[in-house]
Structure formats: structure tokens, C-alpha cells
Amino acid sequence: MRGPSLAQTLLQTVDSLRQLGRRALLALLGIMVGSTAIIALLNIGHSAAEQVMRLFKDMGTDVLVVTFPLTGARPRALPRMLDAGALKRAVPGIRHAAPLSVYNVPLRFAGRTTALRIVGTTPDLADAMNLRMAHGRFLSLFDRDATFAVVGAEAALALGSPAHPLVPGDSLQIGGYLYQVIGITDGMTGNPLIPVDADRSVIVPIEGLHRLFPRLELGAILAKAKPLADLPETASALREYVRTQVRGREVQVDIPQQLIDGLKRQSRTFSYMLAGLGAISLLVGGVGVMNVMLMSVFERRREIGVRLALGATRRDIRWLFLAEAGLLALAGAALGAVFGVGAAYAFARFSDWQFVLAPASLPLGMGTSLLTGLFFGWYPAIAAARLEPVQALRDA
């Protein structure tokens, strides 16, 4: 004897849930809230991680930063600068290399004094940091001994005023020297790994910086690897070469790509932790499904007894109630997906992030919700299937 078809089972399931009324809606609401929490938290965590990654990637993931941590009571002095050309020849994986010396110094312009950072470097800094010019030009190889300066976008605003904005051709007084402004950079996102904030700095040739600071020392080196270079191998070669040039000092090479990879792993772990918190509310919804289904089994004992007396198998009864639990969970999961993605999108827009849909959020959120509904609906379905027809009709 054949059991009911899939279409018949679905129609009976919908009719049974409709008769449950508010109780079915409350159970559905519990599943929906849990599904919404999981999907929203996964997408918020993913969008936040992508936002952080974007900040670093805008600066380039092929950048290497060489610094000289202080070790020992009396560390040896650093040289004034380092020959970038010799460095690129010694380390084939390096495409651009710019030595850096950074100092805080007061600058005078238009009768006002402003404290800013002055950065001594070489023309390679523009390529190493992907600097773009808003006005004028950057330093060139012919400017080594010139008193020329390139001003960052925010530094130009700080130095100038509405009445007298800073433009190329103006002169800045730095110490006892007048530096001619030859360019103003375009605004860019800062990178916390790079020891230079170009937007808030005044950039001058490092060769002539000893005029202002007689005890000039190299502060860092910013290098950019070639497109196909192996970053860890290039970083190791760069560290060994610089050590030969600054003997007696510790040399540290940081790779932003390694930090990005670490951030990805941390963000993935954090997202799953958030999803775990959302799963707690999903468990509460699952308990609600079980409660509703058990009440349904109790109230429908006569119907179960009649079905069994007319030839329905225990398997048919089990699948009927399991289908009701599954349909509740599926509807809650679908609504949770809509509200979860909507909540994550609204949060991203409010935080001024770019919303990025987490690929695993919908399968994980909806799949977990469906499995939870089926898991908590299994026991009521088994209880219904184990009822004896005579006892069910007598107790009803």
C-alpha cells in the first residue's frame, strides 16, 4: 500500500500549521531570530574585515618596511642615509627603495608657525607609497642639493589659510632655510605599518637634510618588491643586506601582506565566534519548535489514531510531523536570511563601510536553522509515531 505523495504531505503540513495559529508563528519567530542573528553577525564581521583589508591593500601589499629597534643600553649610531641604488642591485627582488629620516620641526608660512613632520627621502618614495600629486611634481634625482619641498594634502591645509592657501612656488621657512614648494600631494589613506604619513608631512631631499639636523640619522627604509618577487625571501635578503650596512644595530623587516593574512584568520575566527552567539538564540527557537510540536501531538491524538486505524504506517506519521517541523524551520530560515542580510547591510551603511556579502553566511545560517528545526522536531515525530491506535482513540 502506497503512502501519501509528497504533494499530499505538503498540503497536510501547511493545513496543520495553519490550524496551530499563533503558536506556529511564535515558533517560526524563534527560528527566524536565530537565523537572522547568525547571518547578520557573519556578514557584519566579514564586511568589517574587508574594510580593514581594503585600507592596507590601497597602500599595496608588496611593501617592505625596514626599521631599527633600539636594543642595548648604548646602541650604535645609524648612518645618515643608505645607497638605494646599491640596495636594489644587492637585492634583486626590490623594485624601489627609499631611505627615510623623520623629524618634528616648526615651519613658518605667511607669518604663522605650524609644527609638522619633515621627512627626508629620495624620489623612490613616490613609487614605493603610490603617491599621487594634486599640484606640481614630486622630488627628482636633480633635486638632491636643492631646498625643495613637497607638502602633503593635510599639511598644506594646516600651513595655509583661506586668505593665503599654500600653492607650488610658495616658500616655507624651515629652521634657518627657505624651502620652495614644488608640489602638493593628493590625499591618501594612511597605513599604520608605514612610519610616514605623507598627508601630514613635508617631504624634502634627504641629502640636504643635514643642514637642519647636523646629527642626522637614518630612521627607516621603505621598499617595494617586484610584482613576481617572493616576499618572505625578498624580506630575508633585504634584512641581511641592511645588516651589513648598519652593523651593531638590530634590523626588522615588516611585510604588510603577512599582517593582512593574520587579520583574515583573526576576522574569520571572530566571525564564527559571533555566529556561535547567534546560534544560542537559534537553540531557543528550536526548543520552541519542540514545544509546539509536542503540544500538536497531544492535541491531535484522535487524528493520529484515525490515520493509523485507516492504514497509515508509523513512518507516514513520523514524516508528517517531521515535515511540519521542517517547514517551520525552512520558513524561519528564509525570513532570517532576508532580515539578516538587511540588518548587516544597514549596519555597514551606517558605519560608512562597503557591504560585502559573506559567501558562507546564507548556507550556514539557513542550513543551521533547518537542521535545528529538524533536530528538535524529531522527538515529537517519534512520539507521534509510537502512539497505539486504540490508546490514541480512547485518550482523545
mmCIF file of C-alpha atoms in Angstrom:
data_model
loop_
_atom_site.group_PDB
_atom_site.id
_atom_site.type_symbol
_atom_site.label_atom_id
_atom_site.label_comp_id
_atom_site.label_asym_id
_atom_site.label_seq_id
_atom_site.Cartn_x
_atom_site.Cartn_y
_atom_site.Cartn_z
ATOM 1 C CA MET A 1 0.000 0.000 0.000
ATOM 2 C CA ARG A 2 1.463 3.308 -1.023
ATOM 3 C CA GLY A 3 1.713 6.177 1.437
ATOM 4 C CA PRO A 4 0.706 9.789 0.764
ATOM 5 C CA SER A 5 2.520 11.590 -2.022
ATOM 6 C CA LEU A 6 4.903 14.472 -1.426
ATOM 7 C CA ALA A 7 2.264 16.972 -2.571
ATOM 8 C CA GLN A 8 -0.327 15.483 -0.210
ATOM 9 C CA THR A 9 2.132 15.557 2.699
ATOM 10 C CA LEU A 10 2.978 19.199 1.956
ATOM 11 C CA LEU A 11 -0.712 20.216 1.801
ATOM 12 C CA GLN A 12 -1.458 18.416 5.066
ATOM 13 C CA THR A 13 1.588 20.050 6.676
ATOM 14 C CA VAL A 14 0.521 23.548 5.654
ATOM 15 C CA ASP A 15 -3.022 22.926 6.854
ATOM 16 C CA SER A 16 -1.801 21.598 10.221
ATOM 17 C CA LEU A 17 0.465 24.607 10.767
ATOM 18 C CA ARG A 18 -2.386 26.942 9.831
ATOM 19 C CA GLN A 19 -4.562 25.370 12.485
ATOM 20 C CA LEU A 20 -1.821 25.870 15.090
ATOM 21 C CA GLY A 21 -2.193 29.618 14.525
ATOM 22 C CA ARG A 22 -0.187 31.848 16.857
ATOM 23 C CA ARG A 23 1.825 29.017 18.352
ATOM 24 C CA ALA A 24 3.241 28.181 14.927
ATOM 25 C CA LEU A 25 4.026 31.866 14.343
ATOM 26 C CA LEU A 26 5.882 32.091 17.663
ATOM 27 C CA ALA A 27 7.937 29.000 16.861
ATOM 28 C CA LEU A 28 8.683 30.407 13.407
ATOM 29 C CA LEU A 29 9.686 33.711 15.017
ATOM 30 C CA GLY A 30 12.201 31.941 17.269
ATOM 31 C CA ILE A 31 13.866 30.233 14.301
ATOM 32 C CA MET A 32 13.809 33.489 12.327
ATOM 33 C CA VAL A 33 15.533 35.434 15.110
ATOM 34 C CA GLY A 34 18.274 32.838 15.418
ATOM 35 C CA SER A 35 18.818 32.684 11.669
ATOM 36 C CA THR A 36 18.834 36.486 11.455
ATOM 37 C CA ALA A 37 21.442 36.734 14.217
ATOM 38 C CA ILE A 38 23.802 34.224 12.599
ATOM 39 C CA ILE A 39 23.576 35.685 9.092
ATOM 40 C CA ALA A 40 23.765 39.315 10.253
ATOM 41 C CA LEU A 41 26.758 38.741 12.542
ATOM 42 C CA LEU A 42 28.662 36.750 9.917
ATOM 43 C CA ASN A 43 28.125 39.473 7.317
ATOM 44 C CA ILE A 44 28.961 42.320 9.706
ATOM 45 C CA GLY A 45 32.196 40.599 10.699
ATOM 46 C CA HIS A 46 33.044 39.885 7.070
ATOM 47 C CA SER A 47 32.348 43.469 5.969
ATOM 48 C CA ALA A 48 34.446 44.838 8.840
ATOM 49 C CA ALA A 49 37.342 42.554 7.896
ATOM 50 C CA GLU A 50 37.098 43.540 4.234
ATOM 51 C CA GLN A 51 37.139 47.200 5.227
ATOM 52 C CA VAL A 52 40.392 46.716 7.156
ATOM 53 C CA MET A 53 41.911 44.703 4.306
ATOM 54 C CA ARG A 54 40.996 47.418 1.842
ATOM 55 C CA LEU A 55 42.829 50.044 3.874
ATOM 56 C CA PHE A 56 46.027 48.011 3.728
ATOM 57 C CA LYS A 57 45.643 46.894 0.134
ATOM 58 C CA ASP A 58 45.212 50.505 -1.017
ATOM 59 C CA MET A 59 48.765 51.098 0.152
ATOM 60 C CA GLY A 60 49.995 47.956 -1.607
ATOM 61 C CA THR A 61 50.705 44.520 -0.216
ATOM 62 C CA ASP A 62 54.152 44.388 -1.822
ATOM 63 C CA VAL A 63 55.679 46.972 0.539
ATOM 64 C CA LEU A 64 58.513 46.102 2.913
ATOM 65 C CA VAL A 65 59.292 48.345 5.884
ATOM 66 C CA VAL A 66 62.766 48.234 7.431
ATOM 67 C CA THR A 67 63.134 49.659 10.948
ATOM 68 C CA PHE A 68 65.895 49.666 13.539
ATOM 69 C CA PRO A 69 64.600 48.794 17.034
ATOM 70 C CA LEU A 70 66.660 50.062 19.946
ATOM 71 C CA THR A 71 68.493 47.242 21.743
ATOM 72 C CA GLY A 72 71.075 47.507 24.481
ATOM 73 C CA ALA A 73 71.965 50.413 26.735
ATOM 74 C CA ARG A 74 74.103 52.262 24.169
ATOM 75 C CA PRO A 75 73.044 51.349 20.619
ATOM 76 C CA ARG A 76 75.407 52.257 17.815
ATOM 77 C CA ALA A 77 74.510 55.337 15.767
ATOM 78 C CA LEU A 78 72.908 54.813 12.373
ATOM 79 C CA PRO A 79 74.357 56.240 9.144
ATOM 80 C CA ARG A 80 72.889 59.399 7.630
ATOM 81 C CA MET A 81 71.420 57.531 4.690
ATOM 82 C CA LEU A 82 71.726 54.369 2.642
ATOM 83 C CA ASP A 83 72.544 53.982 -1.041
ATOM 84 C CA ALA A 84 69.221 52.873 -2.535
ATOM 85 C CA GLY A 85 70.807 52.003 -5.877
ATOM 86 C CA ALA A 86 73.280 49.619 -4.251
ATOM 87 C CA LEU A 87 70.443 48.080 -2.237
ATOM 88 C CA LYS A 88 68.387 47.351 -5.363
ATOM 89 C CA ARG A 89 71.409 45.772 -7.038
ATOM 90 C CA ALA A 90 72.136 43.606 -3.986
ATOM 91 C CA VAL A 91 68.501 42.505 -3.502
ATOM 92 C CA PRO A 92 67.077 41.657 -6.964
ATOM 93 C CA GLY A 93 63.509 41.357 -5.640
ATOM 94 C CA ILE A 94 63.373 45.072 -4.728
ATOM 95 C CA ARG A 95 61.956 47.473 -7.314
ATOM 96 C CA HIS A 96 62.006 50.743 -5.335
ATOM 97 C CA ALA A 97 63.757 51.664 -2.093
ATOM 98 C CA ALA A 98 63.547 54.971 -0.208
ATOM 99 C CA PRO A 99 65.532 55.771 2.949
ATOM 100 C CA LEU A 100 63.613 57.859 5.486
ATOM 101 C CA SER A 101 64.583 60.339 8.174
ATOM 102 C CA VAL A 102 61.637 61.798 10.067
ATOM 103 C CA TYR A 103 61.762 64.788 12.435
ATOM 104 C CA ASN A 104 59.269 67.117 14.072
ATOM 105 C CA VAL A 105 60.084 70.750 13.384
ATOM 106 C CA PRO A 106 58.220 74.118 13.362
ATOM 107 C CA LEU A 107 57.586 75.622 9.926
ATOM 108 C CA ARG A 108 56.704 79.237 9.116
ATOM 109 C CA PHE A 109 54.447 80.301 6.291
ATOM 110 C CA ALA A 110 52.562 83.565 5.798
ATOM 111 C CA GLY A 111 53.575 84.797 9.250
ATOM 112 C CA ARG A 112 52.271 81.689 11.063
ATOM 113 C CA THR A 113 54.256 78.903 12.705
ATOM 114 C CA THR A 114 52.980 75.323 12.447
ATOM 115 C CA ALA A 115 54.582 72.213 13.918
ATOM 116 C CA LEU A 116 54.733 69.441 11.310
ATOM 117 C CA ARG A 117 56.826 66.439 10.424
ATOM 118 C CA ILE A 118 59.607 66.877 7.952
ATOM 119 C CA VAL A 119 60.620 63.762 6.041
ATOM 120 C CA GLY A 120 63.949 63.430 4.316
ATOM 121 C CA THR A 121 63.831 60.874 1.492
ATOM 122 C CA THR A 122 64.539 60.176 -2.182
ATOM 123 C CA PRO A 123 62.366 60.225 -5.341
ATOM 124 C CA ASP A 124 61.664 56.478 -4.966
ATOM 125 C CA LEU A 125 59.240 57.237 -2.113
ATOM 126 C CA ALA A 126 56.545 58.282 -4.598
ATOM 127 C CA ASP A 127 56.589 54.862 -6.294
ATOM 128 C CA ALA A 128 57.011 52.940 -3.043
ATOM 129 C CA MET A 129 53.930 54.604 -1.480
ATOM 130 C CA ASN A 130 51.905 55.098 -4.689
ATOM 131 C CA LEU A 131 51.852 58.840 -4.046
ATOM 132 C CA ARG A 132 49.784 60.943 -6.427
ATOM 133 C CA MET A 133 50.271 64.647 -6.935
ATOM 134 C CA ALA A 134 47.389 67.102 -6.729
ATOM 135 C CA HIS A 135 49.559 70.049 -7.818
ATOM 136 C CA GLY A 136 53.113 70.371 -9.089
ATOM 137 C CA ARG A 137 55.580 67.485 -9.037
ATOM 138 C CA PHE A 138 57.478 65.192 -6.689
ATOM 139 C CA LEU A 139 61.191 65.230 -5.942
ATOM 140 C CA SER A 140 63.580 64.166 -8.711
ATOM 141 C CA LEU A 141 67.190 62.973 -8.832
ATOM 142 C CA PHE A 142 68.250 66.514 -9.782
ATOM 143 C CA ASP A 143 66.862 67.957 -6.531
ATOM 144 C CA ARG A 144 69.414 66.314 -4.206
ATOM 145 C CA ASP A 145 71.104 69.525 -3.112
ATOM 146 C CA ALA A 146 68.139 71.841 -3.686
ATOM 147 C CA THR A 147 65.965 73.344 -0.960
ATOM 148 C CA PHE A 148 62.769 71.998 -2.490
ATOM 149 C CA ALA A 149 59.782 70.642 -0.566
ATOM 150 C CA VAL A 150 56.708 68.553 -1.370
ATOM 151 C CA VAL A 151 53.825 69.185 1.037
ATOM 152 C CA GLY A 152 51.159 66.648 1.996
ATOM 153 C CA ALA A 153 47.487 67.404 1.359
ATOM 154 C CA GLU A 154 46.543 67.928 5.019
ATOM 155 C CA ALA A 155 49.830 69.659 5.821
ATOM 156 C CA ALA A 156 49.102 72.173 3.051
ATOM 157 C CA LEU A 157 45.721 72.945 4.632
ATOM 158 C CA ALA A 158 47.348 73.338 8.062
ATOM 159 C CA LEU A 159 50.014 75.725 6.728
ATOM 160 C CA GLY A 160 47.759 77.797 4.507
ATOM 161 C CA SER A 161 44.614 79.751 5.189
ATOM 162 C CA PRO A 162 41.535 80.749 3.204
ATOM 163 C CA ALA A 163 43.132 84.114 2.548
ATOM 164 C CA HIS A 164 46.517 82.680 1.611
ATOM 165 C CA PRO A 165 46.384 78.993 0.580
ATOM 166 C CA LEU A 166 49.646 77.172 0.029
ATOM 167 C CA VAL A 167 50.446 76.586 -3.650
ATOM 168 C CA PRO A 168 53.525 75.411 -5.591
ATOM 169 C CA GLY A 169 56.032 78.247 -5.817
ATOM 170 C CA ASP A 170 55.489 79.455 -2.243
ATOM 171 C CA SER A 171 58.360 79.405 0.245
ATOM 172 C CA LEU A 172 58.441 77.720 3.655
ATOM 173 C CA GLN A 173 60.862 78.698 6.389
ATOM 174 C CA ILE A 174 62.306 75.560 7.960
ATOM 175 C CA GLY A 175 64.915 76.377 10.562
ATOM 176 C CA GLY A 176 67.165 78.996 9.033
ATOM 177 C CA TYR A 177 66.445 77.999 5.427
ATOM 178 C CA LEU A 178 63.748 78.826 2.884
ATOM 179 C CA TYR A 179 62.352 75.803 1.040
ATOM 180 C CA GLN A 180 60.436 76.280 -2.182
ATOM 181 C CA VAL A 181 57.233 74.246 -2.503
ATOM 182 C CA ILE A 182 57.332 72.294 -5.788
ATOM 183 C CA GLY A 183 54.299 70.077 -5.274
ATOM 184 C CA ILE A 184 51.322 69.149 -3.093
ATOM 185 C CA THR A 185 50.277 65.507 -2.813
ATOM 186 C CA ASP A 186 46.784 64.184 -3.278
ATOM 187 C CA GLY A 187 45.013 62.876 -0.181
ATOM 188 C CA MET A 188 45.505 59.183 0.584
ATOM 189 C CA THR A 189 44.611 56.649 3.256
ATOM 190 C CA GLY A 190 47.246 56.222 5.931
ATOM 191 C CA ASN A 191 48.887 52.877 6.654
ATOM 192 C CA PRO A 192 49.811 52.240 10.312
ATOM 193 C CA LEU A 193 52.678 49.983 9.242
ATOM 194 C CA ILE A 194 54.455 52.719 7.317
ATOM 195 C CA PRO A 195 56.383 55.198 9.509
ATOM 196 C CA VAL A 196 55.408 58.115 7.248
ATOM 197 C CA ASP A 197 52.045 59.830 6.965
ATOM 198 C CA ALA A 198 52.531 61.638 3.668
ATOM 199 C CA ASP A 199 49.330 63.651 4.083
ATOM 200 C CA ARG A 200 50.598 65.364 7.250
ATOM 201 C CA SER A 201 54.267 65.722 6.312
ATOM 202 C CA VAL A 202 56.622 67.972 4.400
ATOM 203 C CA ILE A 203 58.961 65.920 2.195
ATOM 204 C CA VAL A 204 62.443 67.182 1.342
ATOM 205 C CA PRO A 205 65.601 65.635 -0.209
ATOM 206 C CA ILE A 206 67.400 63.571 2.414
ATOM 207 C CA GLU A 207 70.814 64.567 1.048
ATOM 208 C CA GLY A 208 70.364 68.176 2.197
ATOM 209 C CA LEU A 209 68.618 67.449 5.480
ATOM 210 C CA HIS A 210 71.929 67.665 7.364
ATOM 211 C CA ARG A 211 71.631 71.448 7.003
ATOM 212 C CA LEU A 212 68.800 71.373 9.510
ATOM 213 C CA PHE A 213 69.943 68.409 11.610
ATOM 214 C CA PRO A 214 73.722 68.064 11.862
ATOM 215 C CA ARG A 215 73.381 64.728 13.699
ATOM 216 C CA LEU A 216 71.156 63.248 11.036
ATOM 217 C CA GLU A 217 70.406 59.504 11.272
ATOM 218 C CA LEU A 218 68.587 57.055 9.029
ATOM 219 C CA GLY A 219 65.186 56.299 10.547
ATOM 220 C CA ALA A 220 63.720 53.598 8.282
ATOM 221 C CA ILE A 221 63.707 52.235 4.746
ATOM 222 C CA LEU A 222 60.593 51.808 2.653
ATOM 223 C CA ALA A 223 60.959 49.267 -0.151
ATOM 224 C CA LYS A 224 58.595 47.945 -2.800
ATOM 225 C CA ALA A 225 59.037 44.449 -4.193
ATOM 226 C CA LYS A 226 58.849 43.497 -7.840
ATOM 227 C CA PRO A 227 55.495 42.043 -8.998
ATOM 228 C CA LEU A 228 56.561 38.368 -9.025
ATOM 229 C CA ALA A 229 59.009 38.505 -6.130
ATOM 230 C CA ASP A 230 58.670 36.100 -3.215
ATOM 231 C CA LEU A 231 58.021 38.468 -0.296
ATOM 232 C CA PRO A 232 59.410 36.370 2.593
ATOM 233 C CA GLU A 233 62.535 35.513 0.588
ATOM 234 C CA THR A 234 62.991 39.138 -0.501
ATOM 235 C CA ALA A 235 62.490 40.335 3.087
ATOM 236 C CA SER A 236 65.167 37.932 4.313
ATOM 237 C CA ALA A 237 67.634 39.093 1.657
ATOM 238 C CA LEU A 238 66.839 42.722 2.426
ATOM 239 C CA ARG A 239 67.406 42.173 6.150
ATOM 240 C CA GLU A 240 70.775 40.537 5.557
ATOM 241 C CA TYR A 241 71.954 43.311 3.228
ATOM 242 C CA VAL A 242 70.909 46.135 5.550
ATOM 243 C CA ARG A 243 72.634 44.407 8.461
ATOM 244 C CA THR A 244 75.916 44.657 6.576
ATOM 245 C CA GLN A 245 75.368 48.417 6.215
ATOM 246 C CA VAL A 246 74.322 49.170 9.796
ATOM 247 C CA ARG A 247 76.500 46.837 11.839
ATOM 248 C CA GLY A 248 75.740 46.750 15.522
ATOM 249 C CA ARG A 249 72.043 47.573 15.135
ATOM 250 C CA GLU A 250 69.014 45.285 15.081
ATOM 251 C CA VAL A 251 67.210 45.209 11.716
ATOM 252 C CA GLN A 252 63.488 44.415 11.470
ATOM 253 C CA VAL A 253 61.595 43.946 8.198
ATOM 254 C CA ASP A 254 57.776 44.049 8.283
ATOM 255 C CA ILE A 255 55.606 42.716 5.454
ATOM 256 C CA PRO A 256 52.040 44.110 5.312
ATOM 257 C CA GLN A 257 50.884 41.004 3.405
ATOM 258 C CA GLN A 258 51.693 38.847 6.435
ATOM 259 C CA LEU A 259 49.650 41.177 8.624
ATOM 260 C CA ILE A 260 46.754 41.000 6.159
ATOM 261 C CA ASP A 261 46.858 37.195 6.221
ATOM 262 C CA GLY A 262 46.867 37.274 10.026
ATOM 263 C CA LEU A 263 43.944 39.685 10.063
ATOM 264 C CA LYS A 264 41.998 37.398 7.739
ATOM 265 C CA ARG A 265 42.491 34.459 10.089
ATOM 266 C CA GLN A 266 41.539 36.543 13.121
ATOM 267 C CA SER A 267 38.462 38.005 11.420
ATOM 268 C CA ARG A 268 37.348 34.532 10.362
ATOM 269 C CA THR A 269 37.676 33.278 13.928
ATOM 270 C CA PHE A 270 35.898 36.355 15.282
ATOM 271 C CA SER A 271 33.055 35.964 12.778
ATOM 272 C CA TYR A 272 32.493 32.356 13.777
ATOM 273 C CA MET A 273 32.515 33.353 17.445
ATOM 274 C CA LEU A 274 29.788 35.891 16.689
ATOM 275 C CA ALA A 275 27.873 33.258 14.767
ATOM 276 C CA GLY A 276 28.159 30.990 17.813
ATOM 277 C CA LEU A 277 26.465 33.658 19.906
ATOM 278 C CA GLY A 278 23.692 33.831 17.322
ATOM 279 C CA ALA A 279 23.343 30.044 17.468
ATOM 280 C CA ILE A 280 22.344 30.332 21.119
ATOM 281 C CA SER A 281 19.203 32.213 20.138
ATOM 282 C CA LEU A 282 18.644 29.590 17.424
ATOM 283 C CA LEU A 283 18.664 26.860 20.080
ATOM 284 C CA VAL A 284 15.984 28.762 21.960
ATOM 285 C CA GLY A 285 13.935 28.806 18.751
ATOM 286 C CA GLY A 286 14.490 25.049 18.375
ATOM 287 C CA VAL A 287 13.125 24.451 21.869
ATOM 288 C CA GLY A 288 10.084 26.468 20.846
ATOM 289 C CA VAL A 289 9.581 24.228 17.813
ATOM 290 C CA MET A 290 9.770 21.134 20.032
ATOM 291 C CA ASN A 291 7.259 22.597 22.474
ATOM 292 C CA VAL A 292 4.807 23.451 19.682
ATOM 293 C CA MET A 293 5.166 20.043 18.072
ATOM 294 C CA LEU A 294 4.663 18.183 21.363
ATOM 295 C CA MET A 295 1.511 20.197 22.031
ATOM 296 C CA SER A 296 0.365 19.397 18.500
ATOM 297 C CA VAL A 297 0.923 15.664 19.064
ATOM 298 C CA PHE A 298 -1.072 15.801 22.319
ATOM 299 C CA GLU A 299 -3.982 17.698 20.720
ATOM 300 C CA ARG A 300 -4.092 15.523 17.606
ATOM 301 C CA ARG A 301 -4.123 12.075 19.218
ATOM 302 C CA ARG A 302 -7.568 11.285 17.728
ATOM 303 C CA GLU A 303 -6.319 12.278 14.245
ATOM 304 C CA ILE A 304 -3.197 10.119 14.694
ATOM 305 C CA GLY A 305 -5.320 7.189 15.888
ATOM 306 C CA VAL A 306 -7.715 7.518 12.940
ATOM 307 C CA ARG A 307 -4.814 7.690 10.455
ATOM 308 C CA LEU A 308 -3.220 4.594 11.934
ATOM 309 C CA ALA A 309 -6.589 2.760 12.008
ATOM 310 C CA LEU A 310 -7.182 3.586 8.334
ATOM 311 C CA GLY A 311 -3.830 2.127 7.275
ATOM 312 C CA ALA A 312 -1.271 4.865 7.699
ATOM 313 C CA THR A 313 2.110 3.496 8.743
ATOM 314 C CA ARG A 314 4.127 4.740 11.668
ATOM 315 C CA ARG A 315 6.619 6.006 9.112
ATOM 316 C CA ASP A 316 3.875 8.128 7.495
ATOM 317 C CA ILE A 317 3.001 9.659 10.882
ATOM 318 C CA ARG A 318 6.637 10.307 11.685
ATOM 319 C CA TRP A 319 7.298 12.020 8.368
ATOM 320 C CA LEU A 320 4.122 14.083 8.646
ATOM 321 C CA PHE A 321 5.175 15.684 11.922
ATOM 322 C CA LEU A 322 8.794 15.933 10.844
ATOM 323 C CA ALA A 323 7.639 17.765 7.720
ATOM 324 C CA GLU A 324 5.746 20.255 9.888
ATOM 325 C CA ALA A 325 8.871 20.952 11.936
ATOM 326 C CA GLY A 326 10.965 21.200 8.772
ATOM 327 C CA LEU A 327 8.530 23.608 7.109
ATOM 328 C CA LEU A 328 8.522 25.820 10.207
ATOM 329 C CA ALA A 329 12.329 25.834 10.233
ATOM 330 C CA LEU A 330 12.577 26.470 6.487
ATOM 331 C CA ALA A 331 10.181 29.427 6.626
ATOM 332 C CA GLY A 332 12.032 30.857 9.632
ATOM 333 C CA ALA A 333 15.394 30.367 7.891
ATOM 334 C CA ALA A 334 14.184 32.116 4.732
ATOM 335 C CA LEU A 335 12.838 35.090 6.675
ATOM 336 C CA GLY A 336 16.023 35.141 8.756
ATOM 337 C CA ALA A 337 18.112 35.310 5.580
ATOM 338 C CA VAL A 338 16.174 38.350 4.359
ATOM 339 C CA PHE A 339 16.288 40.195 7.675
ATOM 340 C CA GLY A 340 19.882 39.122 8.423
ATOM 341 C CA VAL A 341 21.275 40.441 5.143
ATOM 342 C CA GLY A 342 19.170 43.587 5.517
ATOM 343 C CA ALA A 343 20.444 44.213 9.057
ATOM 344 C CA ALA A 344 24.068 43.673 8.016
ATOM 345 C CA TYR A 345 23.649 45.999 5.020
ATOM 346 C CA ALA A 346 22.091 48.713 7.199
ATOM 347 C CA PHE A 347 24.901 48.380 9.760
ATOM 348 C CA ALA A 348 27.555 48.638 7.033
ATOM 349 C CA ARG A 349 25.942 51.733 5.548
ATOM 350 C CA PHE A 350 25.620 53.325 8.999
ATOM 351 C CA SER A 351 29.319 52.607 9.666
ATOM 352 C CA ASP A 352 30.289 54.005 6.235
ATOM 353 C CA TRP A 353 31.644 50.627 5.119
ATOM 354 C CA GLN A 354 31.203 48.868 1.827
ATOM 355 C CA PHE A 355 28.836 45.932 2.351
ATOM 356 C CA VAL A 356 30.361 42.617 1.275
ATOM 357 C CA LEU A 357 28.194 39.500 1.446
ATOM 358 C CA ALA A 358 29.950 36.642 3.258
ATOM 359 C CA PRO A 359 29.712 33.624 0.910
ATOM 360 C CA ALA A 360 29.185 31.158 3.761
ATOM 361 C CA SER A 361 26.630 33.220 5.678
ATOM 362 C CA LEU A 362 23.463 32.151 3.832
ATOM 363 C CA PRO A 363 24.244 28.413 3.574
ATOM 364 C CA LEU A 364 25.491 28.328 7.159
ATOM 365 C CA GLY A 365 22.664 30.396 8.650
ATOM 366 C CA MET A 366 19.828 28.766 6.731
ATOM 367 C CA GLY A 367 21.298 25.267 6.930
ATOM 368 C CA THR A 368 21.834 25.517 10.680
ATOM 369 C CA SER A 369 18.276 26.781 11.158
ATOM 370 C CA LEU A 370 16.809 23.938 9.110
ATOM 371 C CA LEU A 371 18.866 21.299 10.931
ATOM 372 C CA THR A 372 17.893 22.798 14.286
ATOM 373 C CA GLY A 373 14.198 22.615 13.402
ATOM 374 C CA LEU A 374 14.508 19.014 12.229
ATOM 375 C CA PHE A 375 16.564 18.032 15.293
ATOM 376 C CA PHE A 376 14.068 19.457 17.768
ATOM 377 C CA GLY A 377 11.143 18.140 15.711
ATOM 378 C CA TRP A 378 12.479 14.589 15.625
ATOM 379 C CA TYR A 379 11.416 13.635 19.159
ATOM 380 C CA PRO A 380 7.782 14.837 18.776
ATOM 381 C CA ALA A 381 7.599 12.981 15.436
ATOM 382 C CA ILE A 382 8.875 9.765 17.060
ATOM 383 C CA ALA A 383 6.422 10.232 19.943
ATOM 384 C CA ALA A 384 3.534 10.592 17.495
ATOM 385 C CA ALA A 385 4.578 7.511 15.503
ATOM 386 C CA ARG A 386 4.759 5.348 18.659
ATOM 387 C CA LEU A 387 1.150 6.005 19.678
ATOM 388 C CA GLU A 388 -1.077 2.927 19.629
ATOM 389 C CA PRO A 389 -4.262 3.485 17.562
ATOM 390 C CA VAL A 390 -6.665 2.128 20.209
ATOM 391 C CA GLN A 391 -4.992 4.038 23.037
ATOM 392 C CA ALA A 392 -4.898 7.244 20.950
ATOM 393 C CA LEU A 393 -8.636 6.997 20.162
ATOM 394 C CA ARG A 394 -9.514 6.170 23.753
ATOM 395 C CA ASP A 395 -7.449 9.067 25.253
ATOM 396 C CA ALA A 396 -8.721 11.653 22.763
#
